[in-house]
mmCIF file of C-alpha atoms and ligand atoms in Angstrom:
data_model
loop_
_atom_site.group_PDB
_atom_site.id
_atom_site.type_symbol
_atom_site.label_atom_id
_atom_site.label_comp_id
_atom_site.label_asym_id
_atom_site.label_seq_id
_atom_site.Cartn_x
_atom_site.Cartn_y
_atom_site.Cartn_z
ATOM 1 C CA MET I 281 -55.937 -1.341 56.543
ATOM 2 C CA GLN I 282 -57.392 -3.899 54.163
ATOM 3 C CA LEU I 283 -55.573 -4.662 50.922
ATOM 4 C CA ASP I 284 -57.731 -4.801 47.835
ATOM 5 C CA THR I 285 -56.932 -8.233 46.457
ATOM 6 C CA SER I 286 -59.068 -7.692 43.363
ATOM 7 C CA ARG I 287 -56.413 -5.321 41.971
ATOM 8 C CA PRO I 288 -55.075 -6.540 38.615
ATOM 9 C CA ILE I 289 -51.553 -6.819 40.012
ATOM 10 C CA TYR I 290 -52.695 -9.266 42.646
ATOM 11 C CA ALA I 291 -54.706 -11.213 40.105
ATOM 12 C CA SER I 292 -51.792 -11.673 37.724
ATOM 13 C CA PHE I 293 -48.793 -11.285 40.037
ATOM 14 C CA GLY I 294 -47.421 -9.176 37.221
ATOM 15 C CA GLY I 295 -43.778 -9.625 36.448
ATOM 16 C CA ILE I 296 -42.435 -8.916 39.903
ATOM 17 C CA ILE I 297 -39.309 -10.805 40.921
ATOM 18 C CA ALA I 298 -38.330 -10.194 44.535
ATOM 19 C CA ILE I 299 -34.881 -11.003 45.894
ATOM 20 C CA GLY I 300 -34.854 -11.594 49.614
ATOM 21 C CA ASN I 301 -33.266 -13.290 52.573
ATOM 22 C CA LEU I 302 -33.289 -12.323 56.235
ATOM 23 C CA LYS I 303 -29.518 -12.765 56.345
ATOM 24 C CA GLY I 304 -27.475 -9.726 55.333
ATOM 25 C CA GLY I 305 -24.599 -9.885 52.850
ATOM 26 C CA VAL I 306 -25.704 -13.069 51.068
ATOM 27 C CA GLY I 307 -25.731 -11.393 47.650
ATOM 28 C CA LYS I 308 -29.255 -9.987 47.228
ATOM 29 C CA SER I 309 -28.045 -6.782 45.567
ATOM 30 C CA THR I 310 -25.434 -8.665 43.520
ATOM 31 C CA LEU I 311 -28.172 -10.936 42.183
ATOM 32 C CA ALA I 312 -30.630 -8.079 41.653
ATOM 33 C CA VAL I 313 -28.200 -5.998 39.589
ATOM 34 C CA GLY I 314 -26.747 -9.046 37.814
ATOM 35 C CA LEU I 315 -30.206 -10.274 36.823
ATOM 36 C CA ALA I 316 -31.625 -6.879 35.843
ATOM 37 C CA GLY I 317 -28.469 -6.183 33.803
ATOM 38 C CA ALA I 318 -28.730 -9.550 32.027
ATOM 39 C CA MET I 319 -32.350 -8.821 31.169
ATOM 40 C CA ALA I 320 -31.574 -5.338 29.905
ATOM 41 C CA ARG I 321 -28.622 -6.552 27.812
ATOM 42 C CA THR I 322 -30.798 -9.238 26.211
ATOM 43 C CA GLY I 323 -33.282 -6.594 25.125
ATOM 44 C CA LYS I 324 -35.910 -7.006 27.842
ATOM 45 C CA SER I 325 -37.605 -4.048 29.446
ATOM 46 C CA VAL I 326 -36.899 -4.072 33.188
ATOM 47 C CA ALA I 327 -37.242 -1.832 36.217
ATOM 48 C CA LEU I 328 -35.230 -2.287 39.385
ATOM 49 C CA VAL I 329 -36.714 -1.267 42.703
ATOM 50 C CA ASP I 330 -34.206 -0.801 45.481
ATOM 51 C CA GLY I 331 -35.958 -1.548 48.753
ATOM 52 C CA ASP I 332 -32.768 -1.487 50.803
ATOM 53 C CA PRO I 333 -32.067 1.617 52.920
ATOM 54 C CA GLN I 334 -28.372 1.209 51.951
ATOM 55 C CA ALA I 335 -29.468 1.742 48.306
ATOM 56 C CA THR I 336 -26.769 -0.647 47.058
ATOM 57 C CA SER I 337 -28.477 -1.442 43.744
ATOM 58 C CA ARG I 338 -29.359 2.150 43.012
ATOM 59 C CA ARG I 339 -25.810 3.336 43.764
ATOM 60 C CA TRP I 340 -24.449 0.476 41.665
ATOM 61 C CA LEU I 341 -26.535 1.353 38.633
ATOM 62 C CA VAL I 342 -26.193 5.112 38.875
ATOM 63 C CA LYS I 343 -22.865 4.994 37.051
ATOM 64 C CA SER I 344 -23.765 2.300 34.519
ATOM 65 C CA ASN I 345 -25.257 2.877 31.086
ATOM 66 C CA LEU I 346 -27.687 -0.020 31.350
ATOM 67 C CA PRO I 347 -31.186 0.789 30.110
ATOM 68 C CA ILE I 348 -32.805 -0.017 33.451
ATOM 69 C CA HIS I 349 -35.414 2.119 35.128
ATOM 70 C CA VAL I 350 -34.344 2.406 38.798
ATOM 71 C CA GLU I 351 -36.518 3.489 41.704
ATOM 72 C CA THR I 352 -36.080 3.431 45.438
ATOM 73 C CA LEU I 353 -38.706 1.942 47.685
ATOM 74 C CA ASP I 354 -39.027 3.953 50.838
ATOM 75 C CA LEU I 355 -41.404 1.736 52.720
ATOM 76 C CA ASP I 356 -40.755 2.230 56.368
ATOM 77 C CA SER I 357 -44.361 2.380 57.464
ATOM 78 C CA LEU I 358 -47.624 0.699 56.660
ATOM 79 C CA SER I 359 -49.167 4.039 55.683
ATOM 80 C CA SER I 360 -47.025 4.124 52.521
ATOM 81 C CA LEU I 361 -47.995 0.572 51.543
ATOM 82 C CA GLU I 362 -51.065 1.418 49.448
ATOM 83 C CA SER I 363 -49.191 4.019 47.406
ATOM 84 C CA TRP I 364 -46.377 1.500 46.764
ATOM 85 C CA LEU I 365 -48.903 -1.087 45.577
ATOM 86 C CA GLY I 366 -50.195 1.455 43.055
ATOM 87 C CA ARG I 367 -46.632 2.278 41.984
ATOM 88 C CA ALA I 368 -45.774 -1.399 41.571
ATOM 89 C CA GLU I 369 -48.809 -1.823 39.366
ATOM 90 C CA ARG I 370 -47.740 1.100 37.144
ATOM 91 C CA LEU I 371 -44.150 -0.188 36.970
ATOM 92 C CA VAL I 372 -45.285 -3.641 35.857
ATOM 93 C CA ARG I 373 -47.530 -2.100 33.230
ATOM 94 C CA ALA I 374 -44.725 0.140 31.949
ATOM 95 C CA HIS I 375 -41.774 -2.284 32.146
ATOM 96 C CA GLY I 376 -43.130 -5.820 32.198
ATOM 97 C CA THR I 377 -40.535 -7.100 34.633
ATOM 98 C CA VAL I 378 -39.750 -5.470 37.965
ATOM 99 C CA VAL I 379 -36.851 -6.749 40.071
ATOM 100 C CA VAL I 380 -37.113 -5.820 43.759
ATOM 101 C CA ASP I 381 -33.951 -5.850 45.903
ATOM 102 C CA LEU I 382 -35.188 -6.340 49.476
ATOM 103 C CA PRO I 383 -33.582 -5.388 52.785
ATOM 104 C CA ALA I 384 -32.667 -8.175 55.223
ATOM 105 C CA THR I 385 -35.465 -7.161 57.568
ATOM 106 C CA ILE I 386 -39.080 -8.048 58.092
ATOM 107 C CA GLY I 387 -41.157 -4.997 57.276
ATOM 108 C CA PRO I 388 -43.592 -3.514 54.785
ATOM 109 C CA ALA I 389 -41.127 -3.808 51.855
ATOM 110 C CA MET I 390 -40.692 -7.553 52.313
ATOM 111 C CA ALA I 391 -44.346 -8.197 53.161
ATOM 112 C CA SER I 392 -45.645 -6.325 50.115
ATOM 113 C CA ALA I 393 -43.086 -8.029 47.856
ATOM 114 C CA PHE I 394 -44.256 -11.421 49.058
ATOM 115 C CA LEU I 395 -47.835 -10.350 48.437
ATOM 116 C CA LEU I 396 -47.082 -9.212 44.881
ATOM 117 C CA ALA I 397 -44.192 -11.274 43.549
ATOM 118 C CA ARG I 398 -44.556 -13.971 40.962
ATOM 119 C CA LEU I 399 -41.096 -15.294 41.748
ATOM 120 C CA ILE I 400 -38.816 -14.872 44.759
ATOM 121 C CA LEU I 401 -35.104 -15.543 44.529
ATOM 122 C CA VAL I 402 -33.541 -16.489 47.834
ATOM 123 C CA PRO I 403 -29.742 -16.230 47.734
ATOM 124 C CA VAL I 404 -28.011 -18.544 50.176
ATOM 125 C CA SER I 405 -24.318 -18.584 50.947
ATOM 126 C CA LEU I 406 -24.309 -21.581 53.269
ATOM 127 C CA SER I 407 -23.029 -20.494 56.635
ATOM 128 C CA ALA I 408 -24.991 -21.719 59.673
ATOM 129 C CA VAL I 409 -26.492 -18.254 60.209
ATOM 130 C CA ASP I 410 -27.563 -18.087 56.577
ATOM 131 C CA ILE I 411 -29.477 -21.303 56.940
ATOM 132 C CA ASP I 412 -31.402 -19.896 59.873
ATOM 133 C CA GLY I 413 -32.215 -16.661 57.967
ATOM 134 C CA THR I 414 -33.245 -18.700 54.926
ATOM 135 C CA ASN I 415 -35.563 -20.942 56.923
ATOM 136 C CA ARG I 416 -37.191 -17.883 58.457
ATOM 137 C CA VAL I 417 -37.748 -16.172 55.117
ATOM 138 C CA LEU I 418 -39.164 -19.380 53.636
ATOM 139 C CA ARG I 419 -41.624 -19.605 56.527
ATOM 140 C CA TYR I 420 -42.912 -16.118 55.662
ATOM 141 C CA ILE I 421 -43.106 -16.995 51.976
ATOM 142 C CA ARG I 422 -45.206 -20.068 52.825
ATOM 143 C CA THR I 423 -47.537 -17.942 54.930
ATOM 144 C CA ALA I 424 -47.894 -15.609 51.937
ATOM 145 C CA ARG I 425 -48.635 -18.603 49.712
ATOM 146 C CA SER I 426 -51.411 -19.848 51.881
ATOM 147 C CA GLU I 427 -52.916 -16.352 52.057
ATOM 148 C CA ARG I 428 -52.764 -16.153 48.267
ATOM 149 C CA GLY I 429 -54.841 -19.299 48.014
ATOM 150 C CA GLY I 430 -51.794 -21.328 47.034
ATOM 151 C CA ILE I 431 -51.126 -19.208 43.937
ATOM 152 C CA GLY I 432 -47.442 -18.418 44.054
ATOM 153 C CA PRO I 433 -45.074 -16.971 44.775
ATOM 154 C CA GLU I 434 -42.695 -19.442 43.199
ATOM 155 C CA VAL I 435 -39.312 -19.647 44.894
ATOM 156 C CA MET I 436 -35.808 -20.302 43.632
ATOM 157 C CA ILE I 437 -32.965 -20.995 46.007
ATOM 158 C CA VAL I 438 -29.835 -19.424 44.507
ATOM 159 C CA PRO I 439 -26.586 -20.657 46.058
ATOM 160 C CA ASN I 440 -24.062 -17.826 46.053
ATOM 161 C CA LYS I 441 -20.333 -17.439 46.697
ATOM 162 C CA LEU I 442 -19.759 -21.101 45.888
ATOM 163 C CA PRO I 443 -16.156 -22.281 45.928
ATOM 164 C CA ARG I 444 -14.961 -22.230 42.320
ATOM 165 C CA SER I 445 -12.834 -25.324 42.140
ATOM 166 C CA VAL I 446 -15.106 -27.968 43.619
ATOM 167 C CA GLY I 447 -18.584 -26.952 42.417
ATOM 168 C CA ILE I 448 -21.481 -27.819 44.707
ATOM 169 C CA GLU I 449 -20.578 -30.773 46.916
ATOM 170 C CA ARG I 450 -23.097 -33.421 47.921
ATOM 171 C CA PRO I 451 -23.602 -32.356 51.584
ATOM 172 C CA VAL I 452 -24.112 -28.761 50.453
ATOM 173 C CA LEU I 453 -26.641 -29.871 47.846
ATOM 174 C CA ASP I 454 -28.469 -31.831 50.546
ATOM 175 C CA VAL I 455 -28.731 -28.680 52.675
ATOM 176 C CA LEU I 456 -29.993 -26.668 49.697
ATOM 177 C CA HIS I 457 -32.590 -29.268 48.700
ATOM 178 C CA GLY I 458 -33.580 -29.560 52.356
ATOM 179 C CA PHE I 459 -35.190 -26.125 52.043
ATOM 180 C CA GLY I 460 -37.904 -27.830 49.967
ATOM 181 C CA GLU I 461 -37.845 -25.361 47.060
ATOM 182 C CA PRO I 462 -36.256 -25.547 43.580
ATOM 183 C CA VAL I 463 -32.511 -24.922 43.569
ATOM 184 C CA VAL I 464 -30.702 -23.324 40.599
ATOM 185 C CA GLY I 465 -27.029 -23.370 39.603
ATOM 186 C CA GLY I 466 -26.120 -20.164 41.407
ATOM 187 C CA LEU I 467 -23.021 -18.002 41.416
ATOM 188 C CA SER I 468 -19.462 -18.866 42.387
ATOM 189 C CA LEU I 469 -17.230 -16.671 44.467
ATOM 190 C CA TYR I 470 -15.630 -14.280 41.977
ATOM 191 C CA PRO I 471 -13.985 -11.063 43.166
ATOM 192 C CA GLU I 472 -15.170 -9.509 39.888
ATOM 193 C CA HIS I 473 -18.617 -9.107 41.478
ATOM 194 C CA GLY I 474 -17.147 -6.769 44.083
ATOM 195 C CA ARG I 475 -15.093 -5.000 41.434
ATOM 196 C CA ALA I 476 -18.192 -4.527 39.292
ATOM 197 C CA PHE I 477 -19.945 -2.832 42.213
ATOM 198 C CA ALA I 478 -16.950 -0.577 42.902
ATOM 199 C CA ALA I 479 -16.799 0.395 39.223
ATOM 200 C CA GLY I 480 -20.582 0.932 38.965
ATOM 201 C CA CYS I 481 -20.577 -1.552 36.139
ATOM 202 C CA TRP I 482 -22.620 -4.637 35.247
ATOM 203 C CA ILE I 483 -20.565 -7.852 35.484
ATOM 204 C CA GLY I 484 -21.090 -8.618 31.782
ATOM 205 C CA ASP I 485 -19.709 -5.212 30.830
ATOM 206 C CA LEU I 486 -16.745 -5.482 33.214
ATOM 207 C CA VAL I 487 -15.616 -8.992 32.278
ATOM 208 C CA PRO I 488 -17.568 -10.090 29.185
ATOM 209 C CA GLY I 489 -17.421 -13.801 28.468
ATOM 210 C CA SER I 490 -15.983 -14.598 31.914
ATOM 211 C CA ARG I 491 -17.296 -17.452 34.055
ATOM 212 C CA ALA I 492 -18.798 -14.886 36.447
ATOM 213 C CA HIS I 493 -20.681 -13.281 33.533
ATOM 214 C CA ASN I 494 -21.816 -16.656 32.142
ATOM 215 C CA GLU I 495 -23.199 -17.742 35.498
ATOM 216 C CA VAL I 496 -25.300 -14.575 35.656
ATOM 217 C CA MET I 497 -26.606 -15.252 32.134
ATOM 218 C CA ASP I 498 -27.462 -18.851 33.129
ATOM 219 C CA LEU I 499 -29.363 -17.505 36.117
ATOM 220 C CA GLU I 500 -31.285 -15.105 33.869
ATOM 221 C CA ALA I 501 -32.214 -18.007 31.585
ATOM 222 C CA ALA I 502 -33.440 -20.065 34.575
ATOM 223 C CA VAL I 503 -35.487 -17.101 35.808
ATOM 224 C CA ALA I 504 -37.001 -16.486 32.351
ATOM 225 C CA ASP I 505 -37.950 -20.151 32.206
ATOM 226 C CA ALA I 506 -39.534 -20.042 35.662
ATOM 227 C CA MET I 507 -41.477 -16.900 34.747
ATOM 228 C CA ARG I 508 -42.850 -18.652 31.659
ATOM 229 C CA ARG I 509 -43.864 -21.673 33.717
ATOM 230 C CA THR I 510 -45.593 -19.571 36.372
ATOM 231 C CA VAL I 511 -48.170 -18.070 34.017
ATOM 232 C CA GLN I 512 -51.194 -19.421 35.773
ATOM 233 C CA ALA I 513 -54.377 -18.122 34.203
ATOM 234 C CA PRO I 514 -56.456 -21.236 34.997
ATOM 235 C CA ARG I 515 -55.280 -21.174 38.615
ATOM 236 C CA ILE I 516 -56.143 -17.490 38.807
ATOM 237 C CA GLU I 517 -59.638 -18.337 37.621
ATOM 238 C CA ALA I 518 -59.877 -21.085 40.229
ATOM 239 C CA ALA I 519 -58.749 -18.632 42.921
ATOM 240 C CA LYS I 520 -61.328 -16.069 41.804
ATOM 241 C CA GLN I 521 -64.027 -18.722 41.974
ATOM 242 C CA GLU I 522 -62.818 -19.697 45.428
ATOM 243 C CA ARG I 523 -63.019 -16.046 46.506
ATOM 244 C CA ARG I 524 -66.544 -15.736 45.123
ATOM 245 C CA ASP I 525 -67.513 -18.917 47.023
ATOM 246 C CA ARG I 526 -65.961 -17.515 50.193
ATOM 247 C CA GLU I 527 -67.807 -14.216 49.773
ATOM 248 C CA ARG I 528 -71.081 -16.039 49.252
ATOM 249 C CA ALA I 529 -70.406 -18.148 52.351
ATOM 250 C CA ALA I 530 -69.600 -14.957 54.284
ATOM 251 C CA VAL I 531 -72.988 -13.464 53.344
ATOM 252 C CA VAL I 532 -74.704 -16.592 54.636
ATOM 253 C CA ASP I 533 -72.526 -16.551 57.761
ATOM 254 C CA ALA I 534 -73.350 -12.901 58.380
ATOM 255 C CA ALA I 535 -76.889 -13.955 59.158
ATOM 256 C CA LYS I 536 -75.623 -16.281 61.915
ATOM 257 C CA PRO I 537 -74.162 -15.154 65.233
ATOM 258 C CA PRO I 538 -70.328 -14.822 65.041
ATOM 259 C CA VAL I 539 -68.521 -17.962 66.167
ATOM 260 C CA ARG I 540 -64.875 -16.818 66.189
ATOM 261 C CA THR I 541 -62.775 -13.702 65.739
ATOM 262 C CA PRO I 542 -61.669 -12.974 62.147
ATOM 263 C CA ARG I 543 -58.177 -14.020 61.090
ATOM 264 C CA LEU I 544 -55.738 -11.193 60.488
ATOM 265 C CA PRO I 545 -54.404 -10.836 56.924
ATOM 266 C CA TRP I 546 -51.059 -12.623 56.576
ATOM 267 C CA TRP I 547 -48.968 -9.468 56.269
ATOM 268 C CA GLN I 548 -50.376 -8.163 59.531
ATOM 269 C CA ARG I 549 -49.510 -11.479 61.146
ATOM 270 C CA ILE I 550 -45.953 -11.111 59.820
ATOM 271 C CA PHE I 551 -45.634 -7.720 61.475
ATOM 272 C CA ALA I 552 -47.147 -9.074 64.647
ATOM 273 C CA SER I 553 -44.644 -11.945 64.823
HETATM 274 N N1 LIG P 830 -20.690 -14.397 43.930
HETATM 275 C C1 LIG P 830 -19.957 -13.496 44.589
HETATM 276 N N2 LIG P 830 -18.611 -13.505 44.490
HETATM 277 C C2 LIG P 830 -17.853 -12.627 45.174
HETATM 278 N N3 LIG P 830 -18.331 -11.678 45.982
HETATM 279 C C3 LIG P 830 -19.686 -11.614 46.116
HETATM 280 C C4 LIG P 830 -20.559 -12.499 45.429
HETATM 281 N N4 LIG P 830 -21.825 -12.175 45.763
HETATM 282 C C5 LIG P 830 -21.741 -11.134 46.604
HETATM 283 N N5 LIG P 830 -20.481 -10.793 46.832
HETATM 284 C C6 LIG P 830 -19.961 -9.735 47.722
HETATM 285 O O1 LIG P 830 -20.547 -9.919 49.006
HETATM 286 C C7 LIG P 830 -20.858 -8.666 49.584
HETATM 287 C C8 LIG P 830 -22.360 -8.630 49.894
HETATM 288 O O2 LIG P 830 -23.058 -8.734 48.687
HETATM 289 P P1 LIG P 830 -24.424 -7.953 48.470
HETATM 290 O O3 LIG P 830 -24.296 -6.509 48.822
HETATM 291 O O4 LIG P 830 -24.911 -8.292 47.114
HETATM 292 O O5 LIG P 830 -25.292 -8.693 49.566
HETATM 293 P P2 LIG P 830 -26.737 -8.266 50.164
HETATM 294 O O6 LIG P 830 -27.403 -9.541 50.534
HETATM 295 O O7 LIG P 830 -27.432 -7.372 49.205
HETATM 296 O O8 LIG P 830 -26.302 -7.466 51.447
HETATM 297 P P3 LIG P 830 -27.275 -6.577 52.396
HETATM 298 O O9 LIG P 830 -28.006 -7.540 53.270
HETATM 299 O O10 LIG P 830 -26.306 -5.727 53.142
HETATM 300 O O11 LIG P 830 -28.192 -5.797 51.487
HETATM 301 C C9 LIG P 830 -20.448 -7.600 48.575
HETATM 302 O O12 LIG P 830 -19.149 -7.156 48.929
HETATM 303 C C10 LIG P 830 -20.414 -8.365 47.263
HETATM 304 O O13 LIG P 830 -19.479 -7.813 46.337
HETATM 305 MG MG1 LIG P 831 -28.273 -5.412 49.457
#
């Protein structure tokens, strides 16, 4: 199956913010619901797509009164990929921003999110296994970048479950910066996040004005800033020109005998790896 990269969603990378890491339990759903809730409470239109079979975000939001459009993403096979791409396009058109909570597995949900997202948040909670999962997910993101002609996705490393008293210590910061992507303030370890999930409540509604709530608002502000900075119309134009040049070169090449086998699209390479 060939993806149509001339679709408007691919050209603009819409307002899709994916939240992913190949390590489970690092706080993807906590970030997804926290961020979507912060956007909704500051008057932004937002949809949340729950790509996790455990449906944590959807179950979380079912009881809340947040004005967030929630959908599940049942993408367990490549055959449903095209219909999801169409759905993503409609969601972006209808809601502007779409937050996607990804499962901790390589599969069509993650691959399509990396293809579409303008920004990817990678929560990291700094155990040795986390670092391995984070390095793996960043490798896939970089493959996606090169396939997208270097146009996004932008990445933000979000440290999570940080010890409250000491802040981020130097060696920890070194590890975070070692990932080679921008690092934001992140979230400290507050049991209120777990309580908010149990109560089906957004953190800012459960404990308004708390440190846990303020950290989520700071994260939303950092994300909004990154989204503003990643508007890349001139780069899109450059990429389109590059594609036209490539197509022209392909027509010329077609007249010559083939010299090597065609490269698989990046998302197929991800599945093959
Ligand atoms: N900053 C935090 N402070 C305290 N607890 C947290 C924090 N972030 C996440 N948790 C808790 O850690 C657990 C895992 O969080 P969460 O479900 O968000 O992770 P996940 O990455 O989505 O997991 P999965 O890979 O299973 O989808 C939950 O019990 C959650 O309440
Ligand atoms: Mg989750």
